[in-house]
Coordinates of C-alpha atoms (C1' of nucleotides) in Angstrom, one line a residue:
Chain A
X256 CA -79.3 49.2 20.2
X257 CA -77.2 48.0 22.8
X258 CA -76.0 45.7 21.0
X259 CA -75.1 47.3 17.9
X260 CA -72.9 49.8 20.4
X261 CA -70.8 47.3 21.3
X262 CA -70.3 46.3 18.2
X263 CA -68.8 49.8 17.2
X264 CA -67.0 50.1 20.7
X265 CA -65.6 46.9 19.7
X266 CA -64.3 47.5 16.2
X267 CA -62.9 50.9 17.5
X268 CA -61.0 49.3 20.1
X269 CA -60.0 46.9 17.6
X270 CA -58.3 49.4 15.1
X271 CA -56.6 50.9 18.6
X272 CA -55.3 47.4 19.9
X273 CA -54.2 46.3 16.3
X274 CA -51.9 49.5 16.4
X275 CA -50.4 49.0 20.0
X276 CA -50.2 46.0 18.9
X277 CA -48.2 46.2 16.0
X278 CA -46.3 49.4 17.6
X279 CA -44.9 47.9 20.3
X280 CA -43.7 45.1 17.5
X281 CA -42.1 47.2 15.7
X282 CA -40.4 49.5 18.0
X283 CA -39.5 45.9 20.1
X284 CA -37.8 44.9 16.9
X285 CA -35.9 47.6 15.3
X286 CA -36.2 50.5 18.3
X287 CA -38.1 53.4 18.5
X288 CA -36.0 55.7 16.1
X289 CA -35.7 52.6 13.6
X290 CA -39.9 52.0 13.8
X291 CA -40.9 53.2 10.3
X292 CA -45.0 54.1 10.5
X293 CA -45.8 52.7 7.5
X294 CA -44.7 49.0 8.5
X295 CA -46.8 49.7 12.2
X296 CA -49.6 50.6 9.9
X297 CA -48.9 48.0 7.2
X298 CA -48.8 45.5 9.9
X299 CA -51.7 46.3 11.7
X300 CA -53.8 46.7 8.5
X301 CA -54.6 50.4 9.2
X302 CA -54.8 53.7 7.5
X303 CA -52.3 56.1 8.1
X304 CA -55.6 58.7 8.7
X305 CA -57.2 56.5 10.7
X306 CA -54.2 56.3 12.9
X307 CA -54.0 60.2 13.5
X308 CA -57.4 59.4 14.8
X309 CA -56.2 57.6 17.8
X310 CA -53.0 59.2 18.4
X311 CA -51.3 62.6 18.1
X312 CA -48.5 61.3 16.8
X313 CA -45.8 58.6 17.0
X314 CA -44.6 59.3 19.8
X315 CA -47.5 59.1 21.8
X316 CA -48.4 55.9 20.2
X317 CA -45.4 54.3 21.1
X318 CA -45.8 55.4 24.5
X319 CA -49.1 54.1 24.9
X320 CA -48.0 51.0 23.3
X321 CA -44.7 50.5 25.7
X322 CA -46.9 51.4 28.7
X323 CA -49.9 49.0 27.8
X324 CA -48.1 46.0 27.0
X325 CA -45.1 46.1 28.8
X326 CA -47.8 47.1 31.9
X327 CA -49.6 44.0 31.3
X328 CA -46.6 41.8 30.8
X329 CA -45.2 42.6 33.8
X330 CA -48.5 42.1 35.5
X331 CA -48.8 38.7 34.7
X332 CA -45.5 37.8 35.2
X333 CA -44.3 38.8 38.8
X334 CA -47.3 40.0 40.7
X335 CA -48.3 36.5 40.1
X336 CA -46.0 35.2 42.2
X337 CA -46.7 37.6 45.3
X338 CA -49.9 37.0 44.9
X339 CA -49.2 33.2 46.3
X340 CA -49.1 32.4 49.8
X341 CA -45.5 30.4 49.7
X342 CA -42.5 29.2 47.8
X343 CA -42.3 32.9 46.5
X344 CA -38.4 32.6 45.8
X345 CA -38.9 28.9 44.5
X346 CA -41.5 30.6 42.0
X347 CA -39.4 33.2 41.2
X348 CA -36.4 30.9 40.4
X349 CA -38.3 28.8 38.2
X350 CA -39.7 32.0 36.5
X351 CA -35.4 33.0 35.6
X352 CA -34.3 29.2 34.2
X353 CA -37.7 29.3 31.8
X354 CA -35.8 30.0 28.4
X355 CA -39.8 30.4 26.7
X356 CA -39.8 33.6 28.9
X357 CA -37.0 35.2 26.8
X358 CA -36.3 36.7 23.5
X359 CA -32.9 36.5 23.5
X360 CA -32.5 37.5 20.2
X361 CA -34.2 41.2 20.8
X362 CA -33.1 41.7 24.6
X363 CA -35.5 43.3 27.2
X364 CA -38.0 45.7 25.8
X365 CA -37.4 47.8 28.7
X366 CA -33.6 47.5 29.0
X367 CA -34.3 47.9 25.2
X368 CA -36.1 51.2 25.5
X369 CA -34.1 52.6 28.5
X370 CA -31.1 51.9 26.6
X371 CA -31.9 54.0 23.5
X372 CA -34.7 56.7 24.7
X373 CA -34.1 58.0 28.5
X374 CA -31.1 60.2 27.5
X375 CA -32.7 61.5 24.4
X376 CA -36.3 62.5 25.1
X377 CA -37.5 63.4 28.2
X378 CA -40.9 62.0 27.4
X379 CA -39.7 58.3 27.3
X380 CA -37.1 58.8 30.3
X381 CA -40.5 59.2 32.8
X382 CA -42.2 56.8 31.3
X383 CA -39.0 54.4 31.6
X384 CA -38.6 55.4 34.7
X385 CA -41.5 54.6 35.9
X386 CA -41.6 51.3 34.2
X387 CA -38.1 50.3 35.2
X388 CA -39.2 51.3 39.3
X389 CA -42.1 49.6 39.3
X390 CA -40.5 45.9 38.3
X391 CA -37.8 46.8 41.1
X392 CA -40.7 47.2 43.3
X393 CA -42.6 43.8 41.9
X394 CA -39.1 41.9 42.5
X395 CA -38.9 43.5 46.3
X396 CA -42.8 42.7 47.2
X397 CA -41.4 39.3 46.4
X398 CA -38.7 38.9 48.3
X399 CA -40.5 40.6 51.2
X400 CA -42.6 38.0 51.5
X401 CA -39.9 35.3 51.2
X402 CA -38.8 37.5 54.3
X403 CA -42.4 37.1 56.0
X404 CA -42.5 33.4 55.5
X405 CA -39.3 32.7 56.6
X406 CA -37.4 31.8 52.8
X407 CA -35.7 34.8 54.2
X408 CA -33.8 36.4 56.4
X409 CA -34.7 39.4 57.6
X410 CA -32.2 41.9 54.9
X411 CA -32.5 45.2 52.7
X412 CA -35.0 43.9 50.2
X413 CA -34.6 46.6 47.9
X414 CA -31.1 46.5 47.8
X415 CA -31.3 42.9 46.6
X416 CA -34.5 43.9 44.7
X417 CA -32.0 46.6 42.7
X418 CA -29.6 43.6 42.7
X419 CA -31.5 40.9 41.2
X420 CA -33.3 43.1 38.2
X421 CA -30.3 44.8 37.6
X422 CA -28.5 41.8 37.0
X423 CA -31.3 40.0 35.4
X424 CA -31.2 42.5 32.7
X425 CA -27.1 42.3 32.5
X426 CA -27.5 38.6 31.9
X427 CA -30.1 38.9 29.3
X428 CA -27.6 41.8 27.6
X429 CA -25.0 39.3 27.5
X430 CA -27.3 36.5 25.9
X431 CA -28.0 39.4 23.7
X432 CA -24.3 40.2 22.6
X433 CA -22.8 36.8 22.5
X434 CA -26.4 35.5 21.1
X435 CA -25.7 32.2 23.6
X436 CA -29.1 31.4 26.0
X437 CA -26.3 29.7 28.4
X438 CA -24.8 32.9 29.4
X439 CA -27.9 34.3 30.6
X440 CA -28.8 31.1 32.2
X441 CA -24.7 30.5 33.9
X442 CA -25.6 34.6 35.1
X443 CA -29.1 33.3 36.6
X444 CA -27.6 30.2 38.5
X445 CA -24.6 32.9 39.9
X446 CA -27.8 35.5 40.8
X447 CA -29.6 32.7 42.5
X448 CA -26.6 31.6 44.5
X449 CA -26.6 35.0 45.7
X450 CA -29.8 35.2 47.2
X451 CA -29.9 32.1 48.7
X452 CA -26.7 33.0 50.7
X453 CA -29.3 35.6 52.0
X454 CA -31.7 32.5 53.3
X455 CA -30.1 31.1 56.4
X456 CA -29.7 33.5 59.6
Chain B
X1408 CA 10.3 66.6 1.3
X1409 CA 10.0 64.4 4.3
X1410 CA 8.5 66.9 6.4
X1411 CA 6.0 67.9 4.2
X1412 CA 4.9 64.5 3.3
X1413 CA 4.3 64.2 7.3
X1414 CA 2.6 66.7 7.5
X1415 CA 0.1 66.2 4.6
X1416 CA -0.7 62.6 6.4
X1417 CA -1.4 64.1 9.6
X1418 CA -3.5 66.2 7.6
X1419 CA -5.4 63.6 6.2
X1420 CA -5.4 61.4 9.6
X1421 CA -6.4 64.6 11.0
X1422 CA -10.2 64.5 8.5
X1423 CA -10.2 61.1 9.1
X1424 CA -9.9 60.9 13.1
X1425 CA -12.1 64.2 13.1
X1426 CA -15.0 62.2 11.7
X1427 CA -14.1 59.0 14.1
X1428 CA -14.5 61.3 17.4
X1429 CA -17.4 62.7 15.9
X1430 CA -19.7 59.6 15.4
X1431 CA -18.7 58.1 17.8
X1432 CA -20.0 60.6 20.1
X1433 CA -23.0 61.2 18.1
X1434 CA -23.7 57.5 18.0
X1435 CA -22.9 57.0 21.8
X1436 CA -25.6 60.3 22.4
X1437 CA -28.3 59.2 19.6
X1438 CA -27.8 55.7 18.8
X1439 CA -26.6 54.4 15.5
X1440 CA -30.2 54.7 14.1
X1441 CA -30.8 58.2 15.6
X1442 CA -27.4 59.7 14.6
X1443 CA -27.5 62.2 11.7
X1444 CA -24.6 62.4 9.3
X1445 CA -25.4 66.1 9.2
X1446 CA -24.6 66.7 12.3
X1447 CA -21.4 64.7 12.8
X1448 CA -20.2 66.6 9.7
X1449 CA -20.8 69.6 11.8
X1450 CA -19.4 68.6 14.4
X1451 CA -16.4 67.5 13.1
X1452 CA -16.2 70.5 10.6
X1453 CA -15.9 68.2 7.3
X1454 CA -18.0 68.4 4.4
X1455 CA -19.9 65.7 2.7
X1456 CA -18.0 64.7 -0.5
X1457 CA -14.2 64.7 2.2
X1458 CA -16.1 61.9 4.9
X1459 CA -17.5 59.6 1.3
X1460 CA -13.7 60.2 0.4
X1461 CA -12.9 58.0 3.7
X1462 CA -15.5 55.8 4.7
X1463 CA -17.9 54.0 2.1
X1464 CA -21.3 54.8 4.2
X1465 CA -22.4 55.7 7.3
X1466 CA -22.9 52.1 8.6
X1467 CA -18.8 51.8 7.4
X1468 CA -17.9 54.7 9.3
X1469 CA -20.0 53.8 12.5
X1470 CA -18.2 50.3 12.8
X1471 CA -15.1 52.1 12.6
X1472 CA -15.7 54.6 15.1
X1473 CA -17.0 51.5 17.5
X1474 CA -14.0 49.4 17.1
X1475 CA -11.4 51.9 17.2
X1476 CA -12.9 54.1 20.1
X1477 CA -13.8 51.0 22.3
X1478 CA -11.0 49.2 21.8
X1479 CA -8.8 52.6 22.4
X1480 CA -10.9 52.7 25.9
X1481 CA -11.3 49.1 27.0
X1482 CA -7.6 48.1 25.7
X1483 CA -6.8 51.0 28.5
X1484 CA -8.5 50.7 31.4
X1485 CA -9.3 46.8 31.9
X1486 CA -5.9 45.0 30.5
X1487 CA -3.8 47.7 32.3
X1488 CA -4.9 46.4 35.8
X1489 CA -4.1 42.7 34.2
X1490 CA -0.4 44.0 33.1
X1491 CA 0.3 44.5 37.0
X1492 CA 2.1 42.4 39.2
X1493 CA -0.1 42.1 42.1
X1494 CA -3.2 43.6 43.9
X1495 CA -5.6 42.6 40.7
X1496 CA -8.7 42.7 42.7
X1497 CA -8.3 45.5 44.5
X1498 CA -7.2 47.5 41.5
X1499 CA -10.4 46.5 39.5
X1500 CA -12.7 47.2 42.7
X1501 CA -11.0 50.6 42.6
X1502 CA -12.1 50.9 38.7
X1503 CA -15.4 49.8 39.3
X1504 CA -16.1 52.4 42.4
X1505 CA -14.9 55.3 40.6
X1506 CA -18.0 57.3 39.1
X1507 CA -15.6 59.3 36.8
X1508 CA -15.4 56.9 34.7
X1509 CA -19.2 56.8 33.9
X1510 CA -21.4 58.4 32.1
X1511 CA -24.9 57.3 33.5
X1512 CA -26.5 59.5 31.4
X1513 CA -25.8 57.8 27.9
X1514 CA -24.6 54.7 30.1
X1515 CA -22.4 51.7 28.7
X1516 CA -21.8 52.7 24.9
X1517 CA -21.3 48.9 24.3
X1518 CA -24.4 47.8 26.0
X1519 CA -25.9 50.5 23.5
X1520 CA -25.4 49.6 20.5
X1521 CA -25.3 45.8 21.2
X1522 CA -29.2 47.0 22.4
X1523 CA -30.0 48.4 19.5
X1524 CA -28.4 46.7 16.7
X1525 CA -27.4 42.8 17.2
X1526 CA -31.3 42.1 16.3
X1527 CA -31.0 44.6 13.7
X1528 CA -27.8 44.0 11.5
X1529 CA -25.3 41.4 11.2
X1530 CA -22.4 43.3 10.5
X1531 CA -23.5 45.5 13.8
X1532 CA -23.9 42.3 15.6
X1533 CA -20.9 40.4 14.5
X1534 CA -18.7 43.6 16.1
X1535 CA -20.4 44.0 19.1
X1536 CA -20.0 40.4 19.8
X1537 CA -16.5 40.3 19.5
X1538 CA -15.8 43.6 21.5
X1539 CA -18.4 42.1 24.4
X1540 CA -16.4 38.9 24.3
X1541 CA -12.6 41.0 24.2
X1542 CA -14.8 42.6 27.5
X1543 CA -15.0 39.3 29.2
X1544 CA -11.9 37.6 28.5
X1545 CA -10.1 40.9 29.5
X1546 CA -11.9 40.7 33.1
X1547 CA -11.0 37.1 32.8
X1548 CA -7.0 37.9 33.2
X1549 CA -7.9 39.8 35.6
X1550 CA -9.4 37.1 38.0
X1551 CA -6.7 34.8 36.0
X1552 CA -4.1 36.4 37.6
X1553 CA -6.2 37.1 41.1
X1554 CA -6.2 33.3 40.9
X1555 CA -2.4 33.0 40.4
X1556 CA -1.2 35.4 43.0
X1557 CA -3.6 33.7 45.6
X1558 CA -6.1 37.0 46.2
X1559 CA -9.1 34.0 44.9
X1560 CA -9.0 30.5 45.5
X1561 CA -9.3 28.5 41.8
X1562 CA -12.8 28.5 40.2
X1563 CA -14.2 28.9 36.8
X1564 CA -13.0 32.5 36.3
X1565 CA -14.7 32.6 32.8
X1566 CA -18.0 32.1 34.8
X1567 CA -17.3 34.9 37.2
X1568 CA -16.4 36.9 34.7
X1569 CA -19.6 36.3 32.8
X1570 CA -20.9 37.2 35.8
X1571 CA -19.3 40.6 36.3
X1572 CA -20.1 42.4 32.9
X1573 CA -23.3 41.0 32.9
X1574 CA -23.6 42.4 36.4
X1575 CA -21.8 45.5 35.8
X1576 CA -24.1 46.5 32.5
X1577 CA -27.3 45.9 34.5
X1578 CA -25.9 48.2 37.2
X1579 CA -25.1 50.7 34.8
X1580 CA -28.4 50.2 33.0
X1581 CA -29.8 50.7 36.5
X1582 CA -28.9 54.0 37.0
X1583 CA -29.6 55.2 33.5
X1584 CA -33.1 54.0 34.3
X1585 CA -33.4 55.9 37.5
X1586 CA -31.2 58.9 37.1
X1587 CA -29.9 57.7 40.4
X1588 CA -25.7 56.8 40.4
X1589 CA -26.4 55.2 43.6
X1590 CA -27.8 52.6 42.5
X1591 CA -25.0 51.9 40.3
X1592 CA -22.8 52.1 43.6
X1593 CA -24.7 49.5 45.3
X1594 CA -25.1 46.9 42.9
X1595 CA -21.7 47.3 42.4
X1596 CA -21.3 46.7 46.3
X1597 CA -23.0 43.7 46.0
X1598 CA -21.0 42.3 43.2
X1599 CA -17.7 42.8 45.4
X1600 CA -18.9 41.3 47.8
X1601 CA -20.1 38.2 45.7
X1602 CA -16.3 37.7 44.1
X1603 CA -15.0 38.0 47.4
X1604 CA -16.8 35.1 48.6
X1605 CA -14.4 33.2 46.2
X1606 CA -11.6 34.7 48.0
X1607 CA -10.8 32.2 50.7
X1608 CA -10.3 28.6 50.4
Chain C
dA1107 C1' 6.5 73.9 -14.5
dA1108 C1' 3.8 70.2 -15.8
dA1109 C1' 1.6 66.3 -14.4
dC1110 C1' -0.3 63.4 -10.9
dG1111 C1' -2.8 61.4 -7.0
dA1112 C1' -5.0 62.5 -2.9
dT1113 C1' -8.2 65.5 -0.7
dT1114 C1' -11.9 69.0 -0.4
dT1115 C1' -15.9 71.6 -1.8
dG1116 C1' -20.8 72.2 -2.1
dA1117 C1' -24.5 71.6 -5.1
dC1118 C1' -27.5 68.1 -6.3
dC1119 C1' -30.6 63.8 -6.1
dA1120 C1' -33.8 60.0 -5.0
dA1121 C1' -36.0 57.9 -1.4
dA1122 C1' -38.1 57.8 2.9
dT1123 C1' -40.0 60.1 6.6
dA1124 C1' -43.8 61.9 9.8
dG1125 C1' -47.7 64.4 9.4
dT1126 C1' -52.1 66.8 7.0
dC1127 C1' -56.5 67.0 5.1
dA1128 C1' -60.9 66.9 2.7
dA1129 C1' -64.1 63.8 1.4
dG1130 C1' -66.9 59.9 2.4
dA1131 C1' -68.7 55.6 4.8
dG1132 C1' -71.4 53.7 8.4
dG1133 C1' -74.2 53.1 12.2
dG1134 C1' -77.1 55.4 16.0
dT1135 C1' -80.5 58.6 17.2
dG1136 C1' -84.0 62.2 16.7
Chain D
dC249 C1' -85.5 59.8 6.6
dA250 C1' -82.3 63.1 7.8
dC251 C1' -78.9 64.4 10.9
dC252 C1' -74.7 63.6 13.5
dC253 C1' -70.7 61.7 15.2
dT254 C1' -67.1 58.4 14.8
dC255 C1' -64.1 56.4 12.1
dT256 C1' -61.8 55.4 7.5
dT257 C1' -59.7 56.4 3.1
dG258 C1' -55.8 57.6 0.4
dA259 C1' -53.8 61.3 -1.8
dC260 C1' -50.8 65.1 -0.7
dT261 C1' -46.9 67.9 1.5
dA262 C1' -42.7 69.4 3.7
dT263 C1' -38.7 68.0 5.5
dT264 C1' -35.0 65.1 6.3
dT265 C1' -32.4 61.3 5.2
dG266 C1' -28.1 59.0 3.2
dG267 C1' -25.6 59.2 -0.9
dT268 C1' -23.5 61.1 -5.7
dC269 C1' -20.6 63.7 -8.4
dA270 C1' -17.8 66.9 -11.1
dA271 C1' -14.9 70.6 -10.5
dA272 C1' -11.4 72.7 -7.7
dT273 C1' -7.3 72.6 -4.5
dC274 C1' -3.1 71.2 -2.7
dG275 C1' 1.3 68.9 -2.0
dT276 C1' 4.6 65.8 -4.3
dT277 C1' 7.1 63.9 -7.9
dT278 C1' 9.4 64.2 -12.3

DNA sequence: AAACGATTTGACCAAATAGTCAAGAGGGTG
DNA sequence: CACCCTCTTGACTATTTGGTCAAATCGTTT
């Protein structure tokens, strides 16, 4: 029965998305080294059998998890915005002063991951890597078309592109270490003054 | 026997100092979380039962090694440009272009641990929050005194300062990300070039 | 030289860790 | 109904972890 198929497909991809879920959780919260399996597993209401049945190991759970959901988070978030047809800088403003964006107390899962993994497992630095290039790119398809429109001028977009996410992720360290939402927001209003001095010419 | 008596307290700072270099380079490589007492006992050739002697736990001895190594290296190279009498700007431009003093591999050990512990542990988080704030009022001075001797005009220098570490730690977060020390090099290109806008006026 | 405190040694321990595995449940298909 | 494949269960293991401790060592003081 078709119907019954889906079912199964369905509860198997439940058991898989409860534990990317809960991995990406965990290793978001206390790191990848500090992400004890039995609290993934605890948390997403799994057996520790049934999890070798999914993944090899660990490792390759937390990868999967860091590459799903930070994947989808990022696709939401900034290829929306280059997906409009104008204000693409106003957008992307608004996007840096929305505090309900942040997690200030846990930092950026990327910065996060890049931080603790790229210089100890060569596994995690691609992936990072990858991760890390691909919001540079999602920032500079933005401000290309800011350049296209005229919000503009016509400038090295992945240079600023480099620029903005690299100070983006400084600002939300800083939030981080001093545990103060207004330093990352005083770093954004800086960062935005910055660009702007890029939009008459 | 004076001479002896030195000796056996250079002896004994000797151990302890031993086990300070030695964590902190294996916390700075591995992260607090990933760093195995095993192997800084190695490392710095001391045995179990000498390093309990010295430090009551692991967490004990990793604050230590954090505040004293830090400190040793930020007390160095940011307040000596401040303890000059002129060319403050230029000075810390000079610091901040000069790849030697970066490791882009294991990147900003402050940024580290602030990454992986302030969400984790309060004592953890209580330290890195004062060294990160020491890191911002030292580049403060810096702009204090840039300020005073007429190399910026007057403006919130705690701001710009805010501005820079946050800045600088994404840059260097940048290039741990990518592999690429360029990157570092530009961001910090555009950062100069963002203070020196508050140079004339 | 005896006594003392500070240091060192290395064996030992309990707890936690990731990972294994054999047995079984459950639904889909012949 | 019997077979099969996917998924689940939970006990088990091997290893590593941070931490303890009693005995020995060493220099200093009396």
């Amino acid at each position: 029965m078709r119907k019954a198929l889906g079912d199964s497909n369905k509860m198997k991809e439940n058991t898989r998305q409860r534990l990317i879920d809960a991995t990406y959780e965990e290793v978001y919260s206390h790191g990848y080294q500090g992400a004890a399996l039995a609290d993934i597993l605890a948390n997403a209401g799994v057996h520790k059998g049934s999890m070798y049945h999914f993944f090899a190991n660990k490792k390759e759970m937390a990868l999967a998890a860091i590459n799903e959901k930070i994947a989808e988070r990022f696709g939401t978030r900034y290829l929306a915005i280059a997906k409009g047809d104008r204000d693409y800088l106003a957008n992307f403003f608004e996007g840096l002063r929305d505090l309900n964006q942040r997690d200030f107390r846990r930092g950026c899962p990327v910065a996060n991951i890049v931080q603790e993994m790229s210089n100890i497992d060569e596994d995690f630095n691609t992936a990072m890597k990858e991760i890390y290039a691909k919001f540079r790119q999602s920032v500079k398809i933005i401000f290309d078309k800011a350049v296209s429109v005229g919000e503009l001028r016509s400038c090295d977009t992945a240079k600023l592109a480099l620029f903005t996410t690299s100070t983006l992720e400084g600002a939300i360290l800083s939030a981080k270490a001093s545990g103060n939402s207004q330093d990352y927001l005083d770093c954004v209003e800086c960062l935005i003054s910055y660009i702007e001095s890029y939009k008459h010419g």
